[in-house]
mmCIF file of C-alpha atoms in Angstrom:
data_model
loop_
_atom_site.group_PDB
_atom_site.id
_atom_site.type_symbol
_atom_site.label_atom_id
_atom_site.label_comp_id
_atom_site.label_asym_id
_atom_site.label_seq_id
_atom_site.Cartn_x
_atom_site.Cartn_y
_atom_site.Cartn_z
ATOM 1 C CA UNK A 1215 -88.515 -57.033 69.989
ATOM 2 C CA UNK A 1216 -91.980 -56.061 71.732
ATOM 3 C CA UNK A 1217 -90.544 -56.966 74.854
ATOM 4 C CA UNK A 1218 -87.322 -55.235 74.228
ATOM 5 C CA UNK A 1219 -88.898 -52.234 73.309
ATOM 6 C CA UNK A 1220 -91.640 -52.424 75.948
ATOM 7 C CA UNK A 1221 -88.682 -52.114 78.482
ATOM 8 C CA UNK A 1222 -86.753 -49.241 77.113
ATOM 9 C CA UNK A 1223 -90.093 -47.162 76.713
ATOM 10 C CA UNK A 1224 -90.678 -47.869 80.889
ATOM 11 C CA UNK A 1225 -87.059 -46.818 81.320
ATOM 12 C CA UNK A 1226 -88.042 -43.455 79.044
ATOM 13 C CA UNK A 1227 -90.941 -43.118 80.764
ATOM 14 C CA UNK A 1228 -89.059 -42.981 84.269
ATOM 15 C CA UNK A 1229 -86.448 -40.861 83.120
ATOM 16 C CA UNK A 1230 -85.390 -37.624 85.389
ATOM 17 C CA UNK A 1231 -82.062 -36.974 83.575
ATOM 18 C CA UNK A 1232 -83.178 -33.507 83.187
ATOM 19 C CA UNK A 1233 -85.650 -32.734 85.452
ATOM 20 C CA UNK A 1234 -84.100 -29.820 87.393
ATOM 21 C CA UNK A 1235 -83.867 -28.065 83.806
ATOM 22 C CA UNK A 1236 -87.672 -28.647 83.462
ATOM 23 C CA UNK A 1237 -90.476 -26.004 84.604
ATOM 24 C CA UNK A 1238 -93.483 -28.522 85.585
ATOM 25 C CA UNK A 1239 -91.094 -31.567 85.939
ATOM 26 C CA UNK A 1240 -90.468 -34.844 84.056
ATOM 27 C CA UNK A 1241 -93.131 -36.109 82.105
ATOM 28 C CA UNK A 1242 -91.535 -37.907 78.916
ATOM 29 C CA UNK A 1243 -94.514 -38.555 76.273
ATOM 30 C CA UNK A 1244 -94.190 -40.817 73.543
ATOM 31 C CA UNK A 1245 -95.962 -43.862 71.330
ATOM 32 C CA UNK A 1246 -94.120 -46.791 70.226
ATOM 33 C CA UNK A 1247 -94.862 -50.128 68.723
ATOM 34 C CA UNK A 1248 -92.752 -52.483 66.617
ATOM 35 C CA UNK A 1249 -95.442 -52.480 64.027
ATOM 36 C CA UNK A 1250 -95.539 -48.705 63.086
ATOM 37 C CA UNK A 1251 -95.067 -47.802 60.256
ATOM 38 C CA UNK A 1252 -95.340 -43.786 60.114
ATOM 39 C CA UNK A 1253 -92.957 -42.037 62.456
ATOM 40 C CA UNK A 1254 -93.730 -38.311 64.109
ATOM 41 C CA UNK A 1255 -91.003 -36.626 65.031
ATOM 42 C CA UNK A 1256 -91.771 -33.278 66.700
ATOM 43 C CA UNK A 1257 -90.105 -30.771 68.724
ATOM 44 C CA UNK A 1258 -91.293 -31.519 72.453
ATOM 45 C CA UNK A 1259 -94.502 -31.077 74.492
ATOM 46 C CA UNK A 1260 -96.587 -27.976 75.257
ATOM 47 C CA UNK A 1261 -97.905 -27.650 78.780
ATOM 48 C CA UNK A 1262 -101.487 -28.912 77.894
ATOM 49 C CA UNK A 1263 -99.843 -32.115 76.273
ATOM 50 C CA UNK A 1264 -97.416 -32.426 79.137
ATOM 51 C CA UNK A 1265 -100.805 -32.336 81.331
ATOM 52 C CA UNK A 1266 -102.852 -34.775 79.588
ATOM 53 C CA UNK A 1267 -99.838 -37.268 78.244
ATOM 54 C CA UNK A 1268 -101.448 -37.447 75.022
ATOM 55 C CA UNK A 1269 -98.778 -36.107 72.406
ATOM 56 C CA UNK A 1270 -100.408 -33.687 69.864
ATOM 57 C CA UNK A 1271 -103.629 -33.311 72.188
ATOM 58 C CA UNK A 1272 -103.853 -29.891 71.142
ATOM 59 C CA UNK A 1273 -104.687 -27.572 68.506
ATOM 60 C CA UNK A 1274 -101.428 -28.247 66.689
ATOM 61 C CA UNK A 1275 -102.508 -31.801 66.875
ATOM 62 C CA UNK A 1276 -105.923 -30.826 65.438
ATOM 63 C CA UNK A 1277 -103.855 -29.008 62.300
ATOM 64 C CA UNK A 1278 -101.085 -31.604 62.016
ATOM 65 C CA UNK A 1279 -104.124 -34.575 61.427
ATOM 66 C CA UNK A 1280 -105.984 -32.579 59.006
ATOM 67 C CA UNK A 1281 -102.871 -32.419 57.130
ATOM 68 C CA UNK A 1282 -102.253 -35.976 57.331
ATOM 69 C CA UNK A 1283 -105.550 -36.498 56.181
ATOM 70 C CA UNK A 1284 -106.269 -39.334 59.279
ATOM 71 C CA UNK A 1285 -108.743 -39.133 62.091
ATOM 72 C CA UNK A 1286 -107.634 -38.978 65.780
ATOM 73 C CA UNK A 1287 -108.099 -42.622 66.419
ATOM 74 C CA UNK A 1288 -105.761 -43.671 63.540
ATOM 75 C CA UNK A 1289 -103.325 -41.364 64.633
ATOM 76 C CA UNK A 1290 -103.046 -42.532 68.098
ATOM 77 C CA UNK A 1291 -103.053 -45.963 67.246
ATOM 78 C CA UNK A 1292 -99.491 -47.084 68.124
ATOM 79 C CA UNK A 1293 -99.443 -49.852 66.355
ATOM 80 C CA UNK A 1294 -99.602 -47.587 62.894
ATOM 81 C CA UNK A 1295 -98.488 -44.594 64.207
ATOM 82 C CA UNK A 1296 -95.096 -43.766 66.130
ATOM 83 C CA UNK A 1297 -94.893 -40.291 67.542
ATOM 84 C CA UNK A 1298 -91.548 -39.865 69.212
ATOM 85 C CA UNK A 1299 -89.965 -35.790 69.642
ATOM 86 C CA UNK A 1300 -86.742 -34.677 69.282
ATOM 87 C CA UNK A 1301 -87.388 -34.003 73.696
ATOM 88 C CA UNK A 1302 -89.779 -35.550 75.979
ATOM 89 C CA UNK A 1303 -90.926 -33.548 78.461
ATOM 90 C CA UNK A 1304 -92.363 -29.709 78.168
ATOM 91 C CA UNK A 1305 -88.918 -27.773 78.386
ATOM 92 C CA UNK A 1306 -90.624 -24.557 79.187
ATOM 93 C CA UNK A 1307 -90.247 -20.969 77.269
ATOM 94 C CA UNK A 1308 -88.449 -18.119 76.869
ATOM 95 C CA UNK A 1309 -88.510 -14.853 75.738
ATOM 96 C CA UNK A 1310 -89.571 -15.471 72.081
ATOM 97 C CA UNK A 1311 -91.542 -18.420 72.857
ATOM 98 C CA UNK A 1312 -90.794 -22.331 73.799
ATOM 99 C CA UNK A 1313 -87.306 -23.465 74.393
ATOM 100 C CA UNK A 1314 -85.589 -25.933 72.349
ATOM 101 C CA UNK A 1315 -86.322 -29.489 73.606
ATOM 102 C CA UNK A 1316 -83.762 -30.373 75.656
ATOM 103 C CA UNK A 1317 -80.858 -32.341 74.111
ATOM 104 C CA UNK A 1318 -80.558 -35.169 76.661
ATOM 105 C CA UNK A 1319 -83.561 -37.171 75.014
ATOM 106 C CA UNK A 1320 -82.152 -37.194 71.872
ATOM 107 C CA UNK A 1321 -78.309 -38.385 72.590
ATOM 108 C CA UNK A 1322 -79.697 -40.515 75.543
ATOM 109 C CA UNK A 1323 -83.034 -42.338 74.334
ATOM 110 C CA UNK A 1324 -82.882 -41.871 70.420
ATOM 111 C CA UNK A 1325 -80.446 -44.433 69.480
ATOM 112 C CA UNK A 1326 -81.762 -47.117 71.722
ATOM 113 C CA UNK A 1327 -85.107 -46.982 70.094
ATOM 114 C CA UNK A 1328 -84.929 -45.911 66.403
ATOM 115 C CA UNK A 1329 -83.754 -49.106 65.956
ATOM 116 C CA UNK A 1330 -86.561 -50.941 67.875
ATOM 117 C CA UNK A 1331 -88.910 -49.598 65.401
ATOM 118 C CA UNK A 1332 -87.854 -51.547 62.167
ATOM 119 C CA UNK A 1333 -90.975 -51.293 59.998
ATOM 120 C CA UNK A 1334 -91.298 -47.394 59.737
ATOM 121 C CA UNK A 1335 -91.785 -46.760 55.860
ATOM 122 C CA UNK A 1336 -92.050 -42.783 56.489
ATOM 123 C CA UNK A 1337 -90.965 -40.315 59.341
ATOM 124 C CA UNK A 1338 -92.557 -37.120 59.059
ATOM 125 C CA UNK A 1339 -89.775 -34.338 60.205
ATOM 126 C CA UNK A 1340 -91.783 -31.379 61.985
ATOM 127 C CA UNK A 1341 -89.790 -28.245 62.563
ATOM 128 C CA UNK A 1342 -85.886 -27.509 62.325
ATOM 129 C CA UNK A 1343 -84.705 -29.921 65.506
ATOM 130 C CA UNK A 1344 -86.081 -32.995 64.005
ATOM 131 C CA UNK A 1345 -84.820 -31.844 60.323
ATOM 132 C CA UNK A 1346 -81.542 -31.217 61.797
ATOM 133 C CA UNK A 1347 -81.204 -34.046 63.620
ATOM 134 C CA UNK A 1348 -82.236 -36.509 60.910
ATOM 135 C CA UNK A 1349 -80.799 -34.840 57.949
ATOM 136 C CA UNK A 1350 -77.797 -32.972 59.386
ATOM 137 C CA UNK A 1351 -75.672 -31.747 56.569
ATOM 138 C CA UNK A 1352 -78.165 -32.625 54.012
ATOM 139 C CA UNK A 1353 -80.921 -29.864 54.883
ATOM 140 C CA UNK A 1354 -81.434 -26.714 53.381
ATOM 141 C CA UNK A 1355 -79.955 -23.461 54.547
ATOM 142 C CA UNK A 1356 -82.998 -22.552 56.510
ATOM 143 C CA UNK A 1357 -86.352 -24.960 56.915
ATOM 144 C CA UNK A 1358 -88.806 -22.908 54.146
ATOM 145 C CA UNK A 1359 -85.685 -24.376 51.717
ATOM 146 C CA UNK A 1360 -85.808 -27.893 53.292
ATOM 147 C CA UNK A 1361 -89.599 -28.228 52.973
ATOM 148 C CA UNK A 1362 -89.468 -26.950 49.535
ATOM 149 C CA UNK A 1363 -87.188 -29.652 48.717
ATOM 150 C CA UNK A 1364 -89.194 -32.084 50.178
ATOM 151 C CA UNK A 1365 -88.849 -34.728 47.144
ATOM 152 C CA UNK A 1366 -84.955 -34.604 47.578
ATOM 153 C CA UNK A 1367 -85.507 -36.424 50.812
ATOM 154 C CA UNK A 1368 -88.234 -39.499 50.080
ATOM 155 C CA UNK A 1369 -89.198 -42.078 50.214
ATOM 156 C CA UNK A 1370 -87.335 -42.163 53.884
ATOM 157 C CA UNK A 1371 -88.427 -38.410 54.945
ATOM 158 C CA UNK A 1372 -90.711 -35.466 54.455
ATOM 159 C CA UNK A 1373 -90.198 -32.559 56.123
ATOM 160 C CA UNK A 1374 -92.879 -30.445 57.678
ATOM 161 C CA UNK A 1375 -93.436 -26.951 59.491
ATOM 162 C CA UNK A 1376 -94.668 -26.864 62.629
ATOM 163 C CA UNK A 1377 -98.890 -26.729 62.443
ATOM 164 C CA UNK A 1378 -98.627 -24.424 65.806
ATOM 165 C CA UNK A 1379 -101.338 -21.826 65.047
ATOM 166 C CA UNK A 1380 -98.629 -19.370 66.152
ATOM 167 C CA UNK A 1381 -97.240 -20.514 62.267
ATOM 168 C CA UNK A 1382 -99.904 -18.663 60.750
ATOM 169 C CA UNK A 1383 -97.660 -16.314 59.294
ATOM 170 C CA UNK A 1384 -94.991 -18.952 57.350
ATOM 171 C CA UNK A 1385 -98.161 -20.759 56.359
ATOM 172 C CA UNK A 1386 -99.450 -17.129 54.818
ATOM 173 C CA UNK A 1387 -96.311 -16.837 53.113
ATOM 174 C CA UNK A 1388 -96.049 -19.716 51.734
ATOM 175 C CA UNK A 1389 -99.216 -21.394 50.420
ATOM 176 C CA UNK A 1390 -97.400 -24.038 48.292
ATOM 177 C CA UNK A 1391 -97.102 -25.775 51.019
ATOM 178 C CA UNK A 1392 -100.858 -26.766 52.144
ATOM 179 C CA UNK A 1393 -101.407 -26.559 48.214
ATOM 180 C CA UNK A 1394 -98.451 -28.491 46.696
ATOM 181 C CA UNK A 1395 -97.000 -30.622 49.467
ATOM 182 C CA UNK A 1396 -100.387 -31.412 51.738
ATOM 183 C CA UNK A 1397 -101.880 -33.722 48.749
ATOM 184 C CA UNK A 1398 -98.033 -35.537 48.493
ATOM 185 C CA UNK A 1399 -98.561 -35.830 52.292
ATOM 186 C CA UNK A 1400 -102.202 -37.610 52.740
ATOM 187 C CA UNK A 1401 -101.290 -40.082 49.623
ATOM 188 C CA UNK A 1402 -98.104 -41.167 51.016
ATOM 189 C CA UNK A 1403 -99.456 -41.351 54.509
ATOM 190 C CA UNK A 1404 -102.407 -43.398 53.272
ATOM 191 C CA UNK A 1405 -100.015 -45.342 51.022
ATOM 192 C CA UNK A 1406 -97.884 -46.216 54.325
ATOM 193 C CA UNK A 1407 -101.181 -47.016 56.376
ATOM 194 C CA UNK A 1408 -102.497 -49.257 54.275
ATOM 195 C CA UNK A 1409 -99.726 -51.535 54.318
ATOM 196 C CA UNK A 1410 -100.288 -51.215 57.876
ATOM 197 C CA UNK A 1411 -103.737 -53.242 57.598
ATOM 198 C CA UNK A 1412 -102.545 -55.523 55.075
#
């Protein structure tokens, strides 16, 4: 399965299906390995990650790993950690902010490799495109009511806001969240990384 997946990640990486839609080009970013056991799945790169290829290499990143309660080296290790967005590459913005990640990556590369990844024990849903995606029907009317009902959808999921410091303002308005849910979070991640070592 490592070299299976191994392939299909080089074929991700060298994908252009898109890249006259994209502002600074293809640049699909991702971490894979067939030992993970925590998936991320995000929205899609900023510029500075599309830059450095290092997903959540910015202050987002910096948020999202407090609230995991890991250190930067766990999180990038690949063979705990599996951080695959709902798109790839930096899709650009708009007039109220970044675009949506585009939709290739998802109906193109997501069914290939979901399956490639057969020990994830929790994937972490960050922001509306990945809830949708991955819980269709079954998420709240809007995503304060889907991460309020985060225990409707473990052990498989828990879904998150986006840490973007431009989320200040959800984060004001709802302080359950970092004081309810954040605690749930680090235990379960913990829980799921320690199996990881065993």
């Amino acid at each position: 399965m490592r070299t299976e997946l191994n392939a299909l990640l080089s074929e991700i990486r060298a994908c252009k299906l898109c890249e006259s839609q994209l502002p600074l080009g293809a640049n699909p970013v991702l971490r894979a390995h067939p030992k993970a056991r925590l998936l991320v799945v995000g929205q899609a790169p900023g510029t500075r990650v599309h830059h450095s290829g290092i997903p959540w290499n910015d202050s987002s990143g910096i948020r999202l790993r407090h609230w995991l309660g890991i250190e930067r080296e766990r999180f990038y290790d690949e063979r705990s950690v599996a951080i695959v967005p709902m798109g790839f590459c930096y899709p650009g913005t708009g007039s109220s902010g970044d675009l949506p990640p585009r939709p290739e990556c998802s109906k193109t590369w997501h069914p290939k490799l979901l399956p490639l990844l057969p020990n994830i024990q929790l994937t972490l849903l960050i922001g509306h495109y990945a809830q949708a995606y991955f819980l269709g029907a079954e998420r709240g009317r809007t995503l304060t009511d889907t991460v309020r009902d985060w225990q409707r959808y473990l052990p498989k999921y828990l879904p998150m806001p986006h840490p973007s410091p431009r989320n200040q303002l959800w984060l004001r308005s709802n302080p359950w969240f970092e004081a309810d849910l954040v605690p749930v979070l680090r235990k379960r991640v913990a829980d799921v990384l320690e199996g990881a070592e065993a």
